PDB file of C-alpha atoms in Angstrom:
ATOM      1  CA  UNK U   1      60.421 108.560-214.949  1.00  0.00           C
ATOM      2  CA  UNK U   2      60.874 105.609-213.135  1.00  0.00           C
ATOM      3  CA  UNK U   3      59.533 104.982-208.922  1.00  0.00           C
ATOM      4  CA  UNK U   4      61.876 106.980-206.966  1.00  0.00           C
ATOM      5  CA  UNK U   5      60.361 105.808-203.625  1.00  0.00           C
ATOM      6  CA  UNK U   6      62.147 103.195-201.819  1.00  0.00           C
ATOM      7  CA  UNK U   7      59.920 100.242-200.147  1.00  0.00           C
ATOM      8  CA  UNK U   8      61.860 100.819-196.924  1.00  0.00           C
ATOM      9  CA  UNK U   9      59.936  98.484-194.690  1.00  0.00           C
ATOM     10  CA  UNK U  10      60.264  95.680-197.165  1.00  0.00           C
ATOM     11  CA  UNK U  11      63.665  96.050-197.236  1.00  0.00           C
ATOM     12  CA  UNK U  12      64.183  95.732-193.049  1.00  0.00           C
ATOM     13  CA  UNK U  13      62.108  92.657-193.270  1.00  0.00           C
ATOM     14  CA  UNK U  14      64.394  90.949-195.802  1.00  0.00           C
ATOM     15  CA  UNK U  15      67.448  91.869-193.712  1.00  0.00           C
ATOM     16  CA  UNK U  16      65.354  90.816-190.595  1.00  0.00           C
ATOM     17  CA  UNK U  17      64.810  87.771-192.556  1.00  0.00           C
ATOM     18  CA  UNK U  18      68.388  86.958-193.161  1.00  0.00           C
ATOM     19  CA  UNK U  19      69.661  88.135-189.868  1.00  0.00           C
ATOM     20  CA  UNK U  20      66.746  88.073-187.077  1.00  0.00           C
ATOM     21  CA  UNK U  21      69.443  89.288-183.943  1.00  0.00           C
ATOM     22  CA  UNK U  22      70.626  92.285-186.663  1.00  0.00           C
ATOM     23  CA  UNK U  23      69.256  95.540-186.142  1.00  0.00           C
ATOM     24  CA  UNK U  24      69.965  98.064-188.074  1.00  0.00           C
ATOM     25  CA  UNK U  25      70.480 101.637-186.949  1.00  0.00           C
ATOM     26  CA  UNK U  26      68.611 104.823-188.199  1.00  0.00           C
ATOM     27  CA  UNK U  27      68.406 105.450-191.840  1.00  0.00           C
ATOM     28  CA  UNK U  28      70.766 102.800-192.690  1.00  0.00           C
ATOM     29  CA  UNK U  29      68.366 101.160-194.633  1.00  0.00           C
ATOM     30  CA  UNK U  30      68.462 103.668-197.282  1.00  0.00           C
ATOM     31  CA  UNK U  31      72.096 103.226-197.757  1.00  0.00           C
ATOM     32  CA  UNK U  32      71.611  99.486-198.163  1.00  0.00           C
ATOM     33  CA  UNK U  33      69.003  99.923-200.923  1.00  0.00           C
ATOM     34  CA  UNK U  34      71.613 102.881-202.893  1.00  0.00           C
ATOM     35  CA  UNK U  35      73.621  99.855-202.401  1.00  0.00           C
ATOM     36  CA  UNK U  36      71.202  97.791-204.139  1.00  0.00           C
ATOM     37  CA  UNK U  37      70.621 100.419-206.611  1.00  0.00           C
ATOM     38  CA  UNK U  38      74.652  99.820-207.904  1.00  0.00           C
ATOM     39  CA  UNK U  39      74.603  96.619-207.428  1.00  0.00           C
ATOM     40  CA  UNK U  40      71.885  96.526-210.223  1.00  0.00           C
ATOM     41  CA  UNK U  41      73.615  99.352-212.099  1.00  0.00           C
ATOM     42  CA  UNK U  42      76.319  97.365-212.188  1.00  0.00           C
ATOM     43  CA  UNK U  43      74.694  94.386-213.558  1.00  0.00           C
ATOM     44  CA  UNK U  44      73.246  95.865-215.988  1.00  0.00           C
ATOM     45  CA  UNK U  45      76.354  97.128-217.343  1.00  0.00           C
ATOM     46  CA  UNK U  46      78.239  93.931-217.265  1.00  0.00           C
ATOM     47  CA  UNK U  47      75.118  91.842-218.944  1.00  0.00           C
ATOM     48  CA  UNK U  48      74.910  94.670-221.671  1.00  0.00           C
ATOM     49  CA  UNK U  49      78.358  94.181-222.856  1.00  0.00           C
ATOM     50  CA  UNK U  50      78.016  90.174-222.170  1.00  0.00           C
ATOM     51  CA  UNK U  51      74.939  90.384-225.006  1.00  0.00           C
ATOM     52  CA  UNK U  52      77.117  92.869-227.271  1.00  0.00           C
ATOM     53  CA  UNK U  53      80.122  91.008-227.191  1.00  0.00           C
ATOM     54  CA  UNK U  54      77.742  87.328-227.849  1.00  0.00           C
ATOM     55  CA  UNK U  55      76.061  89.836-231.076  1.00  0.00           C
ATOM     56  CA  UNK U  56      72.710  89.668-229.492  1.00  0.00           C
ATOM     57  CA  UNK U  57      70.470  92.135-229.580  1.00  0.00           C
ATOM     58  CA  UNK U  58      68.419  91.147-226.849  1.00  0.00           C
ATOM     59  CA  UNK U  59      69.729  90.351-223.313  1.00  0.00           C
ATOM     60  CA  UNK U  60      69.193  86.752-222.632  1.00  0.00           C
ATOM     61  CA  UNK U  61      68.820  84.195-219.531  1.00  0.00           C
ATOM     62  CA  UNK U  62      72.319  83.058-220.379  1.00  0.00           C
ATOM     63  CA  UNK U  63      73.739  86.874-220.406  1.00  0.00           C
ATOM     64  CA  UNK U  64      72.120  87.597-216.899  1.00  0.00           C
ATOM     65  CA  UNK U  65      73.350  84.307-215.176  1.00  0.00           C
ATOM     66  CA  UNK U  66      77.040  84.635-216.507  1.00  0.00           C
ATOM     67  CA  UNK U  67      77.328  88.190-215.612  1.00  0.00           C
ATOM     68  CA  UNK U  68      75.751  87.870-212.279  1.00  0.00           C
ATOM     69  CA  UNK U  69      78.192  85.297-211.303  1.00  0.00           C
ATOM     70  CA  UNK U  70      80.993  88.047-212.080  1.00  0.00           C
ATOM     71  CA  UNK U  71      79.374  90.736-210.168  1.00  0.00           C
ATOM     72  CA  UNK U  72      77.716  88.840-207.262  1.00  0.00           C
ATOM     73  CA  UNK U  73      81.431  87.647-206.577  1.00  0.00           C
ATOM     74  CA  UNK U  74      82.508  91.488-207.429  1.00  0.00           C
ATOM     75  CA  UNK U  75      79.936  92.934-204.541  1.00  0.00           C
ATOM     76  CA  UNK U  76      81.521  90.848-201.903  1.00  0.00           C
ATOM     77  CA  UNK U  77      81.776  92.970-198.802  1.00  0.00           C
TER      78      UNK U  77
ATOM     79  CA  UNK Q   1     103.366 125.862-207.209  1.00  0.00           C
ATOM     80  CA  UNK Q   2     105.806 122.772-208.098  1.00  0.00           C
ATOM     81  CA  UNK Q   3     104.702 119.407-208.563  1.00  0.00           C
ATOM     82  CA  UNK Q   4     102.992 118.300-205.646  1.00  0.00           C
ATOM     83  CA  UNK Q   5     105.663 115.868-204.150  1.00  0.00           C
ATOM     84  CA  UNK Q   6     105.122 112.694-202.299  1.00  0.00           C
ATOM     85  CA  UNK Q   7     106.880 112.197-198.749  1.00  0.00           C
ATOM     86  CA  UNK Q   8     107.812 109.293-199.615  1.00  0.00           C
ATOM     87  CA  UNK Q   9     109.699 110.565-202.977  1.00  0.00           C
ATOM     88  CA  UNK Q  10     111.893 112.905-200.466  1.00  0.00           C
ATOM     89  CA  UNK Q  11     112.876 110.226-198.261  1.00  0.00           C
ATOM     90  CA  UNK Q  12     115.761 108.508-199.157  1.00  0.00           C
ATOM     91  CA  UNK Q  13     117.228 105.872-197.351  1.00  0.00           C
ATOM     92  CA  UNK Q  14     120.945 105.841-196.480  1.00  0.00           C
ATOM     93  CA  UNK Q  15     122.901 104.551-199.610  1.00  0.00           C
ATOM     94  CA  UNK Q  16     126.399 104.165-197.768  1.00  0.00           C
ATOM     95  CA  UNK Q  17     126.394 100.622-198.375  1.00  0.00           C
ATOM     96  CA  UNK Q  18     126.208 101.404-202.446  1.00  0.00           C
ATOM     97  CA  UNK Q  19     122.771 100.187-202.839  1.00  0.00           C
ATOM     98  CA  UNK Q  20     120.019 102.097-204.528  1.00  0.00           C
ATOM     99  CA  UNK Q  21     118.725 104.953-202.749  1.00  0.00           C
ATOM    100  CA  UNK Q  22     114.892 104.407-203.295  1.00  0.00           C
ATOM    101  CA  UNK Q  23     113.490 102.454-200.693  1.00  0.00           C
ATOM    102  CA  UNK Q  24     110.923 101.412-202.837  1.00  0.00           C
ATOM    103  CA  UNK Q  25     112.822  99.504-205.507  1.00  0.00           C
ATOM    104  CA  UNK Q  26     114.512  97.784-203.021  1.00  0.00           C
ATOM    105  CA  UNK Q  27     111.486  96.891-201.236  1.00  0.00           C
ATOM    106  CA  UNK Q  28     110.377  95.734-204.525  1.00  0.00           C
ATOM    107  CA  UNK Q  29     113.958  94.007-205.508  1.00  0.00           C
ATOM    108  CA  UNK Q  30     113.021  92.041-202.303  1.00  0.00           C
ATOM    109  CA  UNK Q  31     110.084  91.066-203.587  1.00  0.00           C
ATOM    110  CA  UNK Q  32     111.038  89.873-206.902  1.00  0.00           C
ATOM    111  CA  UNK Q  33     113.902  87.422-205.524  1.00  0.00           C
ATOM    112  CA  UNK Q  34     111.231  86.067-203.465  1.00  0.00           C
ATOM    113  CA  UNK Q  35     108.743  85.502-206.066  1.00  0.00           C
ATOM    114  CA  UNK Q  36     111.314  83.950-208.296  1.00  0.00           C
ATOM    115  CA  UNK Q  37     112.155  81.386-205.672  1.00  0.00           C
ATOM    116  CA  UNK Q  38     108.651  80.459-205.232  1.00  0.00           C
ATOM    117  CA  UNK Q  39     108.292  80.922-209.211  1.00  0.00           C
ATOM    118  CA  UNK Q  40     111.001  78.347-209.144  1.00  0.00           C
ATOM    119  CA  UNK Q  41     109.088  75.663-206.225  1.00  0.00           C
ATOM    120  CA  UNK Q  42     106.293  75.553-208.519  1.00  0.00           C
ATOM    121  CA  UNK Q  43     108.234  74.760-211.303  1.00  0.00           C
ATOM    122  CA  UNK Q  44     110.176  71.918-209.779  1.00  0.00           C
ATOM    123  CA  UNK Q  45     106.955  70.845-208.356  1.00  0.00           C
ATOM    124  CA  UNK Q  46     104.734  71.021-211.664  1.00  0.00           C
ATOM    125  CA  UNK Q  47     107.560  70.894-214.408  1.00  0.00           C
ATOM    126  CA  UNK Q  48     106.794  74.088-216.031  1.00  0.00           C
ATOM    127  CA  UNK Q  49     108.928  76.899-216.007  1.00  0.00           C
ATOM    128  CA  UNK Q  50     108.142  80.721-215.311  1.00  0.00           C
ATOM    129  CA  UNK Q  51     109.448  83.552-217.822  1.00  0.00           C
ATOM    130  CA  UNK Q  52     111.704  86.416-216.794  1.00  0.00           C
ATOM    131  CA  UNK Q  53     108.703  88.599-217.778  1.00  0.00           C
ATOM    132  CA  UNK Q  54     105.549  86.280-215.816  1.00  0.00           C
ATOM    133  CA  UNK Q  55     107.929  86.231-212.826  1.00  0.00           C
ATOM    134  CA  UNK Q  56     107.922  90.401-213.220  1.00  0.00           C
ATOM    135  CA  UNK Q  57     104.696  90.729-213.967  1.00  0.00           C
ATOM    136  CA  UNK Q  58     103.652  88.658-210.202  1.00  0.00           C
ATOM    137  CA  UNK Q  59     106.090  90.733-208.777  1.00  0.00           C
ATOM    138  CA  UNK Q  60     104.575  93.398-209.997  1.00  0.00           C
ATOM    139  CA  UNK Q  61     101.228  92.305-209.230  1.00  0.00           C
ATOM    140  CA  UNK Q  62     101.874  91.371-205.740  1.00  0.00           C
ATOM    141  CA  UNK Q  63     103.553  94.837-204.931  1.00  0.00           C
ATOM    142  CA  UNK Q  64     100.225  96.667-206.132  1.00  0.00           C
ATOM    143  CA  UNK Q  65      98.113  93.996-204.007  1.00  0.00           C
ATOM    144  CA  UNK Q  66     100.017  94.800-200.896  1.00  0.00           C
ATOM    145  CA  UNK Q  67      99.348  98.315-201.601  1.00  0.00           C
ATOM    146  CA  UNK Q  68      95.632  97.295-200.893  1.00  0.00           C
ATOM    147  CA  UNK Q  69      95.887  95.056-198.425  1.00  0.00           C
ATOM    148  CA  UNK Q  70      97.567  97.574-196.593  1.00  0.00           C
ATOM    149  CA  UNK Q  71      94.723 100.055-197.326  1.00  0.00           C
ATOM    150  CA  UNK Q  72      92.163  97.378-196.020  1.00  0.00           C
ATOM    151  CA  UNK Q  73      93.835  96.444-192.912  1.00  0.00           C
ATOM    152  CA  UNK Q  74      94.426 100.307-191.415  1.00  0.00           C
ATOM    153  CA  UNK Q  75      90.308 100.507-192.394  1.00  0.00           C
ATOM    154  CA  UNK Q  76      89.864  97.335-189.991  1.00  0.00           C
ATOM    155  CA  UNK Q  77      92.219  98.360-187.582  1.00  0.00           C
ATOM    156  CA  UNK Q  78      90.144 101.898-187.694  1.00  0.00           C
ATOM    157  CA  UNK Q  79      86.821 100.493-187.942  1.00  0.00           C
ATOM    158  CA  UNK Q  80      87.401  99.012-184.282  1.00  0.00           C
ATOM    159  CA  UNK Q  81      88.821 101.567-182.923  1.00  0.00           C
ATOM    160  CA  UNK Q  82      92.424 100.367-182.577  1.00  0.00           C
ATOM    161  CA  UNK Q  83      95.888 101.706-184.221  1.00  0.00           C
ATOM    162  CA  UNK Q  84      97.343  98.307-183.845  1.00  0.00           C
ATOM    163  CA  UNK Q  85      96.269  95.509-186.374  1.00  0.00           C
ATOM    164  CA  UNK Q  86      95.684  91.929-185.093  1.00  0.00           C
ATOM    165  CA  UNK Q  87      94.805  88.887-186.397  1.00  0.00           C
ATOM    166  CA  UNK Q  88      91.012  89.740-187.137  1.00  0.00           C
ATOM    167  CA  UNK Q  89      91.733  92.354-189.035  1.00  0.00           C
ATOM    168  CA  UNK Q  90      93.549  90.037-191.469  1.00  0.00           C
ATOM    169  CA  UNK Q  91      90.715  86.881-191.080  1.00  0.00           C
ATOM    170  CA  UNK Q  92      88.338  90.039-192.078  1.00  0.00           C
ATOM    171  CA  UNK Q  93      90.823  90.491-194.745  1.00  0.00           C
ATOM    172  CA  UNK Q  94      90.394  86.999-196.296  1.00  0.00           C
ATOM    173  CA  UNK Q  95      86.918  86.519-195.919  1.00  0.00           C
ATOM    174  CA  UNK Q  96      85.982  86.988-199.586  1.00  0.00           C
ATOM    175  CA  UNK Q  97      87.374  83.687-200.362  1.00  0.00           C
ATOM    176  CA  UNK Q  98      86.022  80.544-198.320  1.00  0.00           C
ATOM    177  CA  UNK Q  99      88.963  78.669-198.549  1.00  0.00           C
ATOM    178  CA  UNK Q 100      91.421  81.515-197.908  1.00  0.00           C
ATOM    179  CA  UNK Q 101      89.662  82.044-194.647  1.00  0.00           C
ATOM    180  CA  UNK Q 102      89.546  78.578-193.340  1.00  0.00           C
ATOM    181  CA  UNK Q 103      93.620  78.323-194.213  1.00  0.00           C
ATOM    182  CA  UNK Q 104      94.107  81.436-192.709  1.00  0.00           C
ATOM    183  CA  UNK Q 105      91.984  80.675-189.489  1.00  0.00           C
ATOM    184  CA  UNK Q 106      94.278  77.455-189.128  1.00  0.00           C
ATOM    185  CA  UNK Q 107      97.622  79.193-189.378  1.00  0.00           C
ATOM    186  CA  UNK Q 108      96.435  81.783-187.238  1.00  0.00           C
ATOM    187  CA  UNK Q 109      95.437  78.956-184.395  1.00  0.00           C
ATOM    188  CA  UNK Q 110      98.151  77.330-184.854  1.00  0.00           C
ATOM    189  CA  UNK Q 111     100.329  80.425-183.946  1.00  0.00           C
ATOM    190  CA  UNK Q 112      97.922  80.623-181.020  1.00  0.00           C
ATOM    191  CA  UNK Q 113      99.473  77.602-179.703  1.00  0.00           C
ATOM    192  CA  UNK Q 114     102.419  78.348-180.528  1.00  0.00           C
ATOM    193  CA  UNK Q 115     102.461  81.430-178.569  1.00  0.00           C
ATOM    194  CA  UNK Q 116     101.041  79.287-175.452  1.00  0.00           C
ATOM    195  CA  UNK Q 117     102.974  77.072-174.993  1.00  0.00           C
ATOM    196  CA  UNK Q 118     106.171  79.495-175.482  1.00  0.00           C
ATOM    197  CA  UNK Q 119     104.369  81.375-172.718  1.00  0.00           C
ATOM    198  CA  UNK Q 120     104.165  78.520-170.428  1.00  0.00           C
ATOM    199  CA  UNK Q 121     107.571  77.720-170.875  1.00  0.00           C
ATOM    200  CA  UNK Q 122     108.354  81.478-170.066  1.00  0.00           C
ATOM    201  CA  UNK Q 123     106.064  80.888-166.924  1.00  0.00           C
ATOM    202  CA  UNK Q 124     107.750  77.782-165.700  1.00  0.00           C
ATOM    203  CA  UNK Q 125     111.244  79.179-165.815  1.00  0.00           C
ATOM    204  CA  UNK Q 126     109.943  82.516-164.134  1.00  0.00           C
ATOM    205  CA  UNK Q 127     108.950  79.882-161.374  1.00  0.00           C
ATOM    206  CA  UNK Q 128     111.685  78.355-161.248  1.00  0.00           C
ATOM    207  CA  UNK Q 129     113.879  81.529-160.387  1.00  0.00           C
ATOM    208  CA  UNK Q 130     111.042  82.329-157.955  1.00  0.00           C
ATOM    209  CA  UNK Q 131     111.314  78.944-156.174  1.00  0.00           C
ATOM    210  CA  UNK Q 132     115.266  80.135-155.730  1.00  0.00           C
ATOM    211  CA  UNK Q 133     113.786  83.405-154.104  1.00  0.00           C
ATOM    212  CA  UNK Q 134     111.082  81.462-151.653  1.00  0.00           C
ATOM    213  CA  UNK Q 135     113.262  80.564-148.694  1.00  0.00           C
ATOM    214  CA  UNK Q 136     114.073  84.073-148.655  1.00  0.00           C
ATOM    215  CA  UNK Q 137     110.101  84.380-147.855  1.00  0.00           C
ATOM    216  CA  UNK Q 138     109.819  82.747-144.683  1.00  0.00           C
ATOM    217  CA  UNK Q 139     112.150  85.009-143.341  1.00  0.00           C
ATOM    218  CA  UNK Q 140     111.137  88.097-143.928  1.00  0.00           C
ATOM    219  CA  UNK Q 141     107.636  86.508-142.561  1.00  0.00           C
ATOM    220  CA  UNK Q 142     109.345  85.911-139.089  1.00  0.00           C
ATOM    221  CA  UNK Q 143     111.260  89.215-139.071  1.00  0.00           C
ATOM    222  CA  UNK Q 144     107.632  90.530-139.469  1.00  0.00           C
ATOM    223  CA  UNK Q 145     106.303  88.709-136.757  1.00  0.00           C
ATOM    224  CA  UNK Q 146     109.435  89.262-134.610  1.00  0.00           C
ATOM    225  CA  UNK Q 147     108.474  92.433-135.140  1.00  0.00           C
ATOM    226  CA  UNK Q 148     104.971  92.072-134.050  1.00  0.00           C
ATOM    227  CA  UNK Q 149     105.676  90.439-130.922  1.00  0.00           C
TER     228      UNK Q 149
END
């Protein structure tokens, strides 16, 4: 089983970080980080089938960057 | 109990003038002469030519796009409370891709100013016929004052 709490505090300072006049509403956070959770779900998927289709067994730097260029420009709100 | 029919599939458009009767192949007729003539710009411009089947397939591709782009605006539009989309809603629209947005942002200013100065013009001629009605004005003002005294 993995850690199934979320490190909600952490996650209001990053978006304070990025956006100090943003506040953000009740409980919102917790959408941001399911978000989040997808976002890496997603990733994952994409740099698993980057590896497969390069016939590596192992995920690499190479897989991660290349894939998260696809799905960084994927998650664009 | 039958197939669950669209409202769009029971609408027909008049087909008096012996044109098809679905709207939406003509819609989409309409946009495949217009994608060939662009088809056929870029090929003057860059020498290459376009396929029947490429031309189809951006036709194609541009009909299902509009299908979304559709979706997104109403969502905007929504979003803000308003049944009317503006020109926001569409800059929201392109934001995904920097240079989009900054060609959109110019056309959209420069209808701005185009609207303007059309206004003005409106305005001046308004003034103009008002100018006509002025030395009624003065009159009335003295009938009023007759009246006073």
């Amino acid at each position: 089983m993995g850690r199934t709490t979320v490190s909600r505090s952490a996650l209001k300072r990053l978006v304070k970080r990025h956006k100090p006049q943003l506040r953000l509403s009740a409980n919102t956070d917790l959408l941001v980080h399911l978000n989040f959770l997808l976002f890496l779900q997603r990733l994952a998927e994409e740099t698993r089938t980057t590896a497969i289709a390069e016939k590596s067994k192992t995920i690499k730097y190479e897989h991660v960057l290349s894939s998260a260029k696809i799905i960084l420009k994927k998650s664009r709100g | 109990m039958g197939t669950p029919t669209s409202p769009r599939a029971t609408w027909t458009f008049p087909s008096e003038h012996g044109q098809s009767a679905f709207p939406l192949q003509r819609l989409r007729a309409a946009f495949h002469y217009t994608v060939a003539g662009l088809c056929e710009e870029v090929g003057q411009d860059t020498g290459i030519q376009f396929s029947k089947q490429a031309v189809a397939a951006i036709t194609e591709i541009t009909f299902k796009q509009c299908g979304s782009f559709a979706k997104d605006l109403e969502m905007f539009a929504k979003h803000a409370k308003r049944t009317t989309i503006n020109m926001e809603d569409v800059k929201l629209l392109a934001r995904r891709s920097n240079s989009l947005l900054r060609y959109i942002t110019q056309k959209s200013e420069e209808l701005a100013l185009n609207n303007l100065e059309q206004k003005e013009k409106r305005k001046k001629k308004t003034k103009k016929g008002r100018s006509s009605d002025e030395p009624a004005e003065p009159a009335a003002a003295e009938s009023e004052d007759s009246n006073m005294a």
